[in-house]
Amino acid sequence: MDASYYSIIERGEDGHFWGWVPDLPGISADGETEKEVADRLLRSVRECLRNLIVTGEPVPRPRAPEELPARDGARELRRLLLIIS
């Protein structure tokens, strides 16, 4: 299965990173670097999608970029496209 989901990665005031995938509830990760968060998110998304397919549950439709959460005030948000294959 090939799919693409956007993740949102936020950098906190303390420099720590936190990310989530809006289209897949429960998928989140944190870490010291943006790359660490992106790698953890990618692994979690792959596992989530595999579990959905194995159990016969529907796979959520990815949102279009303009439907994703936008920057809110001082928070630094970055969108990262996760390509799952």
PDB file of C-alpha atoms in Angstrom:
ATOM      1  CA  MET A   1       0.000   0.000   0.000  1.00  0.00           C
ATOM      2  CA  ASP A   2       1.235   3.468  -0.874  1.00  0.00           C
ATOM      3  CA  ALA A   3      -0.090   6.443   1.062  1.00  0.00           C
ATOM      4  CA  SER A   4       0.971   9.937   2.040  1.00  0.00           C
ATOM      5  CA  TYR A   5       0.032  11.688   5.262  1.00  0.00           C
ATOM      6  CA  TYR A   6       1.104  15.061   6.549  1.00  0.00           C
ATOM      7  CA  SER A   7       2.589  15.375   9.976  1.00  0.00           C
ATOM      8  CA  ILE A   8       2.764  18.569  11.984  1.00  0.00           C
ATOM      9  CA  ILE A   9       5.950  19.173  13.946  1.00  0.00           C
ATOM     10  CA  GLU A  10       6.135  21.841  16.608  1.00  0.00           C
ATOM     11  CA  ARG A  11       9.174  23.216  18.365  1.00  0.00           C
ATOM     12  CA  GLY A  12       8.569  24.156  21.968  1.00  0.00           C
ATOM     13  CA  GLU A  13      10.050  27.125  23.761  1.00  0.00           C
ATOM     14  CA  ASP A  14      12.548  24.764  25.383  1.00  0.00           C
ATOM     15  CA  GLY A  15      13.763  23.588  21.948  1.00  0.00           C
ATOM     16  CA  HIS A  16      12.149  20.163  22.286  1.00  0.00           C
ATOM     17  CA  PHE A  17      10.166  18.873  19.287  1.00  0.00           C
ATOM     18  CA  TRP A  18       6.732  17.269  19.249  1.00  0.00           C
ATOM     19  CA  GLY A  19       4.793  15.988  16.255  1.00  0.00           C
ATOM     20  CA  TRP A  20       1.521  14.356  15.313  1.00  0.00           C
ATOM     21  CA  VAL A  21      -0.403  13.124  12.290  1.00  0.00           C
ATOM     22  CA  PRO A  22      -3.821  14.854  12.227  1.00  0.00           C
ATOM     23  CA  ASP A  23      -5.432  12.169  10.053  1.00  0.00           C
ATOM     24  CA  LEU A  24      -4.400   9.279  12.302  1.00  0.00           C
ATOM     25  CA  PRO A  25      -5.595   9.883  15.875  1.00  0.00           C
ATOM     26  CA  GLY A  26      -3.172   8.708  18.508  1.00  0.00           C
ATOM     27  CA  ILE A  27      -0.075   8.974  16.328  1.00  0.00           C
ATOM     28  CA  SER A  28       2.391  11.340  17.973  1.00  0.00           C
ATOM     29  CA  ALA A  29       6.059  11.496  18.908  1.00  0.00           C
ATOM     30  CA  ASP A  30       8.514  13.735  20.674  1.00  0.00           C
ATOM     31  CA  GLY A  31      12.248  14.094  20.601  1.00  0.00           C
ATOM     32  CA  GLU A  32      15.319  16.254  20.826  1.00  0.00           C
ATOM     33  CA  THR A  33      15.519  16.846  17.054  1.00  0.00           C
ATOM     34  CA  GLU A  34      13.055  17.270  14.226  1.00  0.00           C
ATOM     35  CA  LYS A  35      14.573  14.252  12.449  1.00  0.00           C
ATOM     36  CA  GLU A  36      14.115  12.070  15.522  1.00  0.00           C
ATOM     37  CA  VAL A  37      10.425  13.041  15.678  1.00  0.00           C
ATOM     38  CA  ALA A  38       9.934  12.482  11.923  1.00  0.00           C
ATOM     39  CA  ASP A  39      11.549   9.020  12.120  1.00  0.00           C
ATOM     40  CA  ARG A  40       9.369   8.021  15.078  1.00  0.00           C
ATOM     41  CA  LEU A  41       6.228   9.307  13.359  1.00  0.00           C
ATOM     42  CA  LEU A  42       7.031   7.384  10.186  1.00  0.00           C
ATOM     43  CA  ARG A  43       7.454   4.119  12.118  1.00  0.00           C
ATOM     44  CA  SER A  44       4.205   4.707  14.023  1.00  0.00           C
ATOM     45  CA  VAL A  45       2.251   5.526  10.863  1.00  0.00           C
ATOM     46  CA  ARG A  46       3.507   2.393   9.098  1.00  0.00           C
ATOM     47  CA  GLU A  47       2.539   0.238  12.070  1.00  0.00           C
ATOM     48  CA  CYS A  48      -0.880   1.901  12.384  1.00  0.00           C
ATOM     49  CA  LEU A  49      -1.699   1.444   8.701  1.00  0.00           C
ATOM     50  CA  ARG A  50      -0.498  -2.158   8.734  1.00  0.00           C
ATOM     51  CA  ASN A  51      -2.720  -2.893  11.734  1.00  0.00           C
ATOM     52  CA  LEU A  52      -5.741  -1.267  10.058  1.00  0.00           C
ATOM     53  CA  ILE A  53      -5.241  -3.327   6.911  1.00  0.00           C
ATOM     54  CA  VAL A  54      -4.665  -6.594   8.787  1.00  0.00           C
ATOM     55  CA  THR A  55      -7.808  -6.114  10.885  1.00  0.00           C
ATOM     56  CA  GLY A  56      -9.896  -5.013   7.886  1.00  0.00           C
ATOM     57  CA  GLU A  57     -10.613  -1.570   9.279  1.00  0.00           C
ATOM     58  CA  PRO A  58     -10.899   1.412   6.931  1.00  0.00           C
ATOM     59  CA  VAL A  59      -7.770   3.440   6.279  1.00  0.00           C
ATOM     60  CA  PRO A  60      -8.412   7.166   6.890  1.00  0.00           C
ATOM     61  CA  ARG A  61      -8.302   9.458   3.886  1.00  0.00           C
ATOM     62  CA  PRO A  62      -5.415  11.942   4.055  1.00  0.00           C
ATOM     63  CA  ARG A  63      -6.416  15.601   4.206  1.00  0.00           C
ATOM     64  CA  ALA A  64      -5.353  18.164   1.652  1.00  0.00           C
ATOM     65  CA  PRO A  65      -2.624  20.554   2.861  1.00  0.00           C
ATOM     66  CA  GLU A  66      -5.053  23.463   3.125  1.00  0.00           C
ATOM     67  CA  GLU A  67      -7.219  21.429   5.541  1.00  0.00           C
ATOM     68  CA  LEU A  68      -4.377  20.946   8.040  1.00  0.00           C
ATOM     69  CA  PRO A  69      -3.952  22.986  11.230  1.00  0.00           C
ATOM     70  CA  ALA A  70      -2.289  26.343  10.635  1.00  0.00           C
ATOM     71  CA  ARG A  71       0.233  28.225  12.693  1.00  0.00           C
ATOM     72  CA  ASP A  72      -1.356  29.463  15.894  1.00  0.00           C
ATOM     73  CA  GLY A  73       0.251  32.590  17.332  1.00  0.00           C
ATOM     74  CA  ALA A  74       3.860  32.142  18.385  1.00  0.00           C
ATOM     75  CA  ARG A  75       3.955  28.382  17.886  1.00  0.00           C
ATOM     76  CA  GLU A  76       6.402  27.255  15.225  1.00  0.00           C
ATOM     77  CA  LEU A  77       4.722  24.575  13.134  1.00  0.00           C
ATOM     78  CA  ARG A  78       6.212  22.697  10.241  1.00  0.00           C
ATOM     79  CA  ARG A  79       4.380  20.363   7.880  1.00  0.00           C
ATOM     80  CA  LEU A  80       6.184  17.256   6.746  1.00  0.00           C
ATOM     81  CA  LEU A  81       4.790  14.850   4.165  1.00  0.00           C
ATOM     82  CA  LEU A  82       5.270  11.223   5.226  1.00  0.00           C
ATOM     83  CA  ILE A  83       5.279   8.898   2.219  1.00  0.00           C
ATOM     84  CA  ILE A  84       4.383   5.343   3.211  1.00  0.00           C
ATOM     85  CA  SER A  85       5.104   2.487   0.842  1.00  0.00           C
TER      86      SER A  85
END
